[in-house]
């Protein structure tokens, strides 16, 4: 039996809203956008509304009428949102043809069948409360640190590790020292060669510039050397392989393109519910997070969803049923858009 529902907290389903054209509910379900409140928020953004109208094969005026009908059944009013929400920092790079480092990591292949996998897995309680990267594009360091801390804790050595150290050293090897952000496979090189020091040795400072880490403490590398870890890549869009890793007692770092239809959606932010992009939607950047579980659910795109740990604590996922700062993402999002998948 599922622990929670992808649409948990939804008061009204778009399938029950009057005036919805034939087939529109199915199209919204294929995006994971059945929550009427989340739909109303999406329709309030002029750019997203234009794409939604084209996707549902209605005019902008008809889409507005649908949004008004949905809002009439909610404790909200519908009006266009003219200003963007407060930005949340990103920092994951898309894979490139030149990025050969991923091929240097051992690769875990997918098991042949998914039938033996449990219907749900949840490691949220092991990691505890998520953290906040602040205004810096350091999400990769937070995602990979979550993997490392999970490994240590499940092996009886719970340790608070330094994202500051990991990001600082990763920028020294990723080939783009002046650009904010990086790849998880580059952070994996650091974990293998140098390890990672404790948070108490070099504390993360969210007030610094993205790549302005300051002076590394003299004892940081010696401390880091006690905690090295070899990470492995998974077939990045293979849902079964990722589920198998989670069911086997691991967590999985991942990086995906970000789309405003959920990134700039107030309901998505509160619920921690990521939906698929509206067709032809452009990416707003890339973000790394950590998959900490999954649940099979037939009416979610791809047949279920992954549970994720984000690095926007206090600003995103405050009402997530998996704990504040965590969230969910459909299997189909990973299948179509995932850039990286790393585990131990």
PDB file of C-alpha atoms in Angstrom, residues 41-219:
ATOM      1  CA  UNK A  41      -1.290  28.962 -10.671  1.00  0.00           C
ATOM      2  CA  UNK A  42       0.129  27.763 -13.996  1.00  0.00           C
ATOM      3  CA  UNK A  43      -2.581  29.569 -15.966  1.00  0.00           C
ATOM      4  CA  UNK A  44      -1.816  32.761 -14.039  1.00  0.00           C
ATOM      5  CA  UNK A  45       1.586  32.962 -15.707  1.00  0.00           C
ATOM      6  CA  UNK A  46       1.078  34.482 -19.194  1.00  0.00           C
ATOM      7  CA  UNK A  47       3.868  32.491 -20.866  1.00  0.00           C
ATOM      8  CA  UNK A  48       2.830  29.155 -19.357  1.00  0.00           C
ATOM      9  CA  UNK A  49      -0.821  29.947 -20.088  1.00  0.00           C
ATOM     10  CA  UNK A  50      -0.068  30.434 -23.776  1.00  0.00           C
ATOM     11  CA  UNK A  51       1.655  27.044 -23.978  1.00  0.00           C
ATOM     12  CA  UNK A  52      -1.081  25.351 -21.953  1.00  0.00           C
ATOM     13  CA  UNK A  53      -3.735  26.719 -24.297  1.00  0.00           C
ATOM     14  CA  UNK A  54      -1.895  25.329 -27.319  1.00  0.00           C
ATOM     15  CA  UNK A  55      -1.393  21.970 -25.594  1.00  0.00           C
ATOM     16  CA  UNK A  56      -5.086  21.682 -24.665  1.00  0.00           C
ATOM     17  CA  UNK A  57      -6.117  22.969 -28.109  1.00  0.00           C
ATOM     18  CA  UNK A  58      -8.138  25.876 -26.734  1.00  0.00           C
ATOM     19  CA  UNK A  59      -7.879  29.619 -27.208  1.00  0.00           C
ATOM     20  CA  UNK A  60      -6.238  31.792 -24.528  1.00  0.00           C
ATOM     21  CA  UNK A  61      -9.705  33.104 -23.710  1.00  0.00           C
ATOM     22  CA  UNK A  62     -11.053  29.585 -23.252  1.00  0.00           C
ATOM     23  CA  UNK A  63      -8.109  28.680 -21.034  1.00  0.00           C
ATOM     24  CA  UNK A  64      -8.878  31.685 -18.870  1.00  0.00           C
ATOM     25  CA  UNK A  65     -12.498  30.543 -18.560  1.00  0.00           C
ATOM     26  CA  UNK A  66     -11.312  27.087 -17.489  1.00  0.00           C
ATOM     27  CA  UNK A  67      -9.009  28.656 -14.899  1.00  0.00           C
ATOM     28  CA  UNK A  68     -11.859  30.831 -13.616  1.00  0.00           C
ATOM     29  CA  UNK A  69     -14.122  27.771 -13.347  1.00  0.00           C
ATOM     30  CA  UNK A  70     -11.434  25.918 -11.399  1.00  0.00           C
ATOM     31  CA  UNK A  71     -10.742  28.902  -9.140  1.00  0.00           C
ATOM     32  CA  UNK A  72     -14.464  29.232  -8.397  1.00  0.00           C
ATOM     33  CA  UNK A  73     -14.268  25.899  -6.589  1.00  0.00           C
ATOM     34  CA  UNK A  74     -11.188  26.879  -4.620  1.00  0.00           C
ATOM     35  CA  UNK A  75     -10.614  29.380  -1.789  1.00  0.00           C
ATOM     36  CA  UNK A  76      -8.680  31.597  -4.215  1.00  0.00           C
ATOM     37  CA  UNK A  77      -9.332  34.087  -6.987  1.00  0.00           C
ATOM     38  CA  UNK A  78      -7.776  33.931 -10.433  1.00  0.00           C
ATOM     39  CA  UNK A  79      -5.725  36.794 -11.804  1.00  0.00           C
ATOM     40  CA  UNK A  80      -2.659  36.992 -13.988  1.00  0.00           C
ATOM     41  CA  UNK A  81       0.649  37.012 -12.133  1.00  0.00           C
ATOM     42  CA  UNK A  82       2.756  39.826 -13.518  1.00  0.00           C
ATOM     43  CA  UNK A  83       5.885  39.326 -11.412  1.00  0.00           C
ATOM     44  CA  UNK A  84       8.071  36.261 -11.065  1.00  0.00           C
ATOM     45  CA  UNK A  85       8.395  34.503  -7.738  1.00  0.00           C
ATOM     46  CA  UNK A  86      11.522  34.874  -5.647  1.00  0.00           C
ATOM     47  CA  UNK A  87      14.293  33.032  -7.503  1.00  0.00           C
ATOM     48  CA  UNK A  88      15.659  29.818  -6.016  1.00  0.00           C
ATOM     49  CA  UNK A  89      19.278  29.095  -6.890  1.00  0.00           C
ATOM     50  CA  UNK A  90      20.150  26.334  -9.340  1.00  0.00           C
ATOM     51  CA  UNK A  91      23.631  25.237 -10.468  1.00  0.00           C
ATOM     52  CA  UNK A  92      23.622  21.937 -12.427  1.00  0.00           C
ATOM     53  CA  UNK A  93      25.194  21.795 -15.887  1.00  0.00           C
ATOM     54  CA  UNK A  94      23.701  19.740 -18.727  1.00  0.00           C
ATOM     55  CA  UNK A  95      25.864  16.897 -20.068  1.00  0.00           C
ATOM     56  CA  UNK A  96      28.137  17.740 -22.973  1.00  0.00           C
ATOM     57  CA  UNK A  97      29.898  15.663 -25.605  1.00  0.00           C
ATOM     58  CA  UNK A  98      33.222  16.776 -24.105  1.00  0.00           C
ATOM     59  CA  UNK A  99      32.352  15.567 -20.620  1.00  0.00           C
ATOM     60  CA  UNK A 100      34.149  12.215 -20.749  1.00  0.00           C
ATOM     61  CA  UNK A 101      34.583  11.941 -16.991  1.00  0.00           C
ATOM     62  CA  UNK A 102      31.274  10.131 -16.644  1.00  0.00           C
ATOM     63  CA  UNK A 103      32.753   7.266 -18.650  1.00  0.00           C
ATOM     64  CA  UNK A 104      35.556   6.921 -16.117  1.00  0.00           C
ATOM     65  CA  UNK A 105      33.095   6.022 -13.357  1.00  0.00           C
ATOM     66  CA  UNK A 106      31.929   2.424 -12.950  1.00  0.00           C
ATOM     67  CA  UNK A 107      28.433   1.950 -14.322  1.00  0.00           C
ATOM     68  CA  UNK A 108      25.546   0.099 -12.697  1.00  0.00           C
ATOM     69  CA  UNK A 109      23.286  -1.496 -15.282  1.00  0.00           C
ATOM     70  CA  UNK A 110      19.538  -1.918 -14.898  1.00  0.00           C
ATOM     71  CA  UNK A 111      18.182  -5.211 -13.605  1.00  0.00           C
ATOM     72  CA  UNK A 112      16.278  -7.120 -16.304  1.00  0.00           C
ATOM     73  CA  UNK A 113      12.845  -6.913 -14.646  1.00  0.00           C
ATOM     74  CA  UNK A 114      11.038  -4.505 -12.336  1.00  0.00           C
ATOM     75  CA  UNK A 115       8.540  -7.074 -11.052  1.00  0.00           C
ATOM     76  CA  UNK A 116      10.624  -8.008  -8.011  1.00  0.00           C
ATOM     77  CA  UNK A 117      10.972  -4.418  -6.803  1.00  0.00           C
ATOM     78  CA  UNK A 118       8.800  -3.255  -3.905  1.00  0.00           C
ATOM     79  CA  UNK A 119       6.009  -0.822  -4.775  1.00  0.00           C
ATOM     80  CA  UNK A 120       7.478   1.867  -2.516  1.00  0.00           C
ATOM     81  CA  UNK A 121      10.730   2.811  -0.778  1.00  0.00           C
ATOM     82  CA  UNK A 122      11.342   5.809   1.490  1.00  0.00           C
ATOM     83  CA  UNK A 123      14.717   6.781   2.987  1.00  0.00           C
ATOM     84  CA  UNK A 124      13.668  10.303   4.043  1.00  0.00           C
ATOM     85  CA  UNK A 125      13.984   9.595   7.762  1.00  0.00           C
ATOM     86  CA  UNK A 126      17.612   8.482   7.400  1.00  0.00           C
ATOM     87  CA  UNK A 127      18.870  11.837   6.133  1.00  0.00           C
ATOM     88  CA  UNK A 128      16.715  14.078   8.281  1.00  0.00           C
ATOM     89  CA  UNK A 129      15.997  17.712   7.486  1.00  0.00           C
ATOM     90  CA  UNK A 130      17.194  19.057   4.116  1.00  0.00           C
ATOM     91  CA  UNK A 131      19.422  22.130   3.863  1.00  0.00           C
ATOM     92  CA  UNK A 132      19.414  25.387   1.922  1.00  0.00           C
ATOM     93  CA  UNK A 133      22.085  26.341  -0.589  1.00  0.00           C
ATOM     94  CA  UNK A 134      21.051  29.995  -0.344  1.00  0.00           C
ATOM     95  CA  UNK A 135      21.730  32.302  -3.275  1.00  0.00           C
ATOM     96  CA  UNK A 136      24.685  30.272  -4.556  1.00  0.00           C
ATOM     97  CA  UNK A 137      24.541  27.820  -7.475  1.00  0.00           C
ATOM     98  CA  UNK A 138      25.949  24.989  -5.376  1.00  0.00           C
ATOM     99  CA  UNK A 139      23.153  22.408  -5.676  1.00  0.00           C
ATOM    100  CA  UNK A 140      25.539  19.736  -6.975  1.00  0.00           C
ATOM    101  CA  UNK A 141      27.562  19.866  -3.752  1.00  0.00           C
ATOM    102  CA  UNK A 142      24.371  19.474  -1.711  1.00  0.00           C
ATOM    103  CA  UNK A 143      23.079  16.560  -3.793  1.00  0.00           C
ATOM    104  CA  UNK A 144      26.368  14.654  -3.681  1.00  0.00           C
ATOM    105  CA  UNK A 145      26.852  15.432   0.010  1.00  0.00           C
ATOM    106  CA  UNK A 146      23.455  13.847   0.664  1.00  0.00           C
ATOM    107  CA  UNK A 147      24.670  10.659  -1.048  1.00  0.00           C
ATOM    108  CA  UNK A 148      27.873  10.653   1.008  1.00  0.00           C
ATOM    109  CA  UNK A 149      26.134  11.356   4.326  1.00  0.00           C
ATOM    110  CA  UNK A 150      23.559   8.645   3.652  1.00  0.00           C
ATOM    111  CA  UNK A 151      26.351   6.158   2.956  1.00  0.00           C
ATOM    112  CA  UNK A 152      28.156   7.049   6.177  1.00  0.00           C
ATOM    113  CA  UNK A 153      25.039   7.009   8.326  1.00  0.00           C
ATOM    114  CA  UNK A 154      23.816   3.657   7.048  1.00  0.00           C
ATOM    115  CA  UNK A 155      27.280   2.275   7.785  1.00  0.00           C
ATOM    116  CA  UNK A 156      27.219   3.474  11.387  1.00  0.00           C
ATOM    117  CA  UNK A 157      29.285   6.639  10.985  1.00  0.00           C
ATOM    118  CA  UNK A 158      26.853   9.569  10.784  1.00  0.00           C
ATOM    119  CA  UNK A 159      28.804  12.714   9.874  1.00  0.00           C
ATOM    120  CA  UNK A 160      27.836  16.268   8.906  1.00  0.00           C
ATOM    121  CA  UNK A 161      29.941  16.924   5.808  1.00  0.00           C
ATOM    122  CA  UNK A 162      31.147  20.160   4.231  1.00  0.00           C
ATOM    123  CA  UNK A 163      29.386  21.238   1.040  1.00  0.00           C
ATOM    124  CA  UNK A 164      31.799  24.180   0.979  1.00  0.00           C
ATOM    125  CA  UNK A 165      34.820  21.894   0.634  1.00  0.00           C
ATOM    126  CA  UNK A 166      33.189  19.709  -2.000  1.00  0.00           C
ATOM    127  CA  UNK A 167      32.105  22.630  -4.167  1.00  0.00           C
ATOM    128  CA  UNK A 168      35.471  24.402  -3.814  1.00  0.00           C
ATOM    129  CA  UNK A 169      37.426  21.340  -4.917  1.00  0.00           C
ATOM    130  CA  UNK A 170      34.945  20.439  -7.663  1.00  0.00           C
ATOM    131  CA  UNK A 171      35.379  23.853  -9.285  1.00  0.00           C
ATOM    132  CA  UNK A 172      39.121  23.197  -9.424  1.00  0.00           C
ATOM    133  CA  UNK A 173      38.624  20.131 -11.626  1.00  0.00           C
ATOM    134  CA  UNK A 174      35.504  20.828 -13.704  1.00  0.00           C
ATOM    135  CA  UNK A 175      37.225  23.025 -16.302  1.00  0.00           C
ATOM    136  CA  UNK A 176      34.951  26.039 -15.745  1.00  0.00           C
ATOM    137  CA  UNK A 177      36.351  27.801 -12.655  1.00  0.00           C
ATOM    138  CA  UNK A 178      34.630  31.113 -13.400  1.00  0.00           C
ATOM    139  CA  UNK A 179      31.173  29.687 -14.160  1.00  0.00           C
ATOM    140  CA  UNK A 180      28.623  29.170 -11.397  1.00  0.00           C
ATOM    141  CA  UNK A 181      27.559  25.525 -11.128  1.00  0.00           C
ATOM    142  CA  UNK A 182      29.049  22.163 -12.088  1.00  0.00           C
ATOM    143  CA  UNK A 183      28.394  18.446 -12.773  1.00  0.00           C
ATOM    144  CA  UNK A 184      27.922  15.649 -10.263  1.00  0.00           C
ATOM    145  CA  UNK A 185      30.450  13.462 -12.073  1.00  0.00           C
ATOM    146  CA  UNK A 186      33.076  16.129 -11.346  1.00  0.00           C
ATOM    147  CA  UNK A 187      32.168  16.120  -7.651  1.00  0.00           C
ATOM    148  CA  UNK A 188      32.558  12.329  -7.766  1.00  0.00           C
ATOM    149  CA  UNK A 189      36.180  12.791  -8.843  1.00  0.00           C
ATOM    150  CA  UNK A 190      36.788  14.851  -5.699  1.00  0.00           C
ATOM    151  CA  UNK A 191      35.160  12.272  -3.430  1.00  0.00           C
ATOM    152  CA  UNK A 192      37.328   9.534  -4.905  1.00  0.00           C
ATOM    153  CA  UNK A 193      40.629  11.419  -4.890  1.00  0.00           C
ATOM    154  CA  UNK A 194      40.365  13.755  -1.882  1.00  0.00           C
ATOM    155  CA  UNK A 195      37.305  12.739   0.114  1.00  0.00           C
ATOM    156  CA  UNK A 196      35.210  15.264   2.033  1.00  0.00           C
ATOM    157  CA  UNK A 197      35.913  17.069   5.283  1.00  0.00           C
ATOM    158  CA  UNK A 198      33.466  17.623   8.117  1.00  0.00           C
ATOM    159  CA  UNK A 199      31.157  20.631   8.188  1.00  0.00           C
ATOM    160  CA  UNK A 200      32.822  21.733  11.428  1.00  0.00           C
ATOM    161  CA  UNK A 201      36.168  21.899   9.596  1.00  0.00           C
ATOM    162  CA  UNK A 202      34.866  24.231   6.863  1.00  0.00           C
ATOM    163  CA  UNK A 203      31.326  25.502   7.269  1.00  0.00           C
ATOM    164  CA  UNK A 204      29.141  26.349   4.290  1.00  0.00           C
ATOM    165  CA  UNK A 205      28.561  30.081   3.851  1.00  0.00           C
ATOM    166  CA  UNK A 206      25.478  30.935   1.791  1.00  0.00           C
ATOM    167  CA  UNK A 207      26.357  34.644   1.783  1.00  0.00           C
ATOM    168  CA  UNK A 208      29.479  34.224  -0.357  1.00  0.00           C
ATOM    169  CA  UNK A 209      29.543  34.690  -4.151  1.00  0.00           C
ATOM    170  CA  UNK A 210      28.817  31.462  -6.025  1.00  0.00           C
ATOM    171  CA  UNK A 211      32.454  30.541  -6.666  1.00  0.00           C
ATOM    172  CA  UNK A 212      33.939  32.711  -3.920  1.00  0.00           C
ATOM    173  CA  UNK A 213      34.547  30.013  -1.348  1.00  0.00           C
ATOM    174  CA  UNK A 214      37.166  31.925   0.596  1.00  0.00           C
ATOM    175  CA  UNK A 215      40.352  30.443   2.033  1.00  0.00           C
ATOM    176  CA  UNK A 216      40.310  26.718   2.625  1.00  0.00           C
ATOM    177  CA  UNK A 217      41.348  25.788   6.186  1.00  0.00           C
ATOM    178  CA  UNK A 218      44.796  24.244   6.366  1.00  0.00           C
ATOM    179  CA  UNK A 219      43.519  21.006   7.878  1.00  0.00           C
TER     180      UNK A 219
END
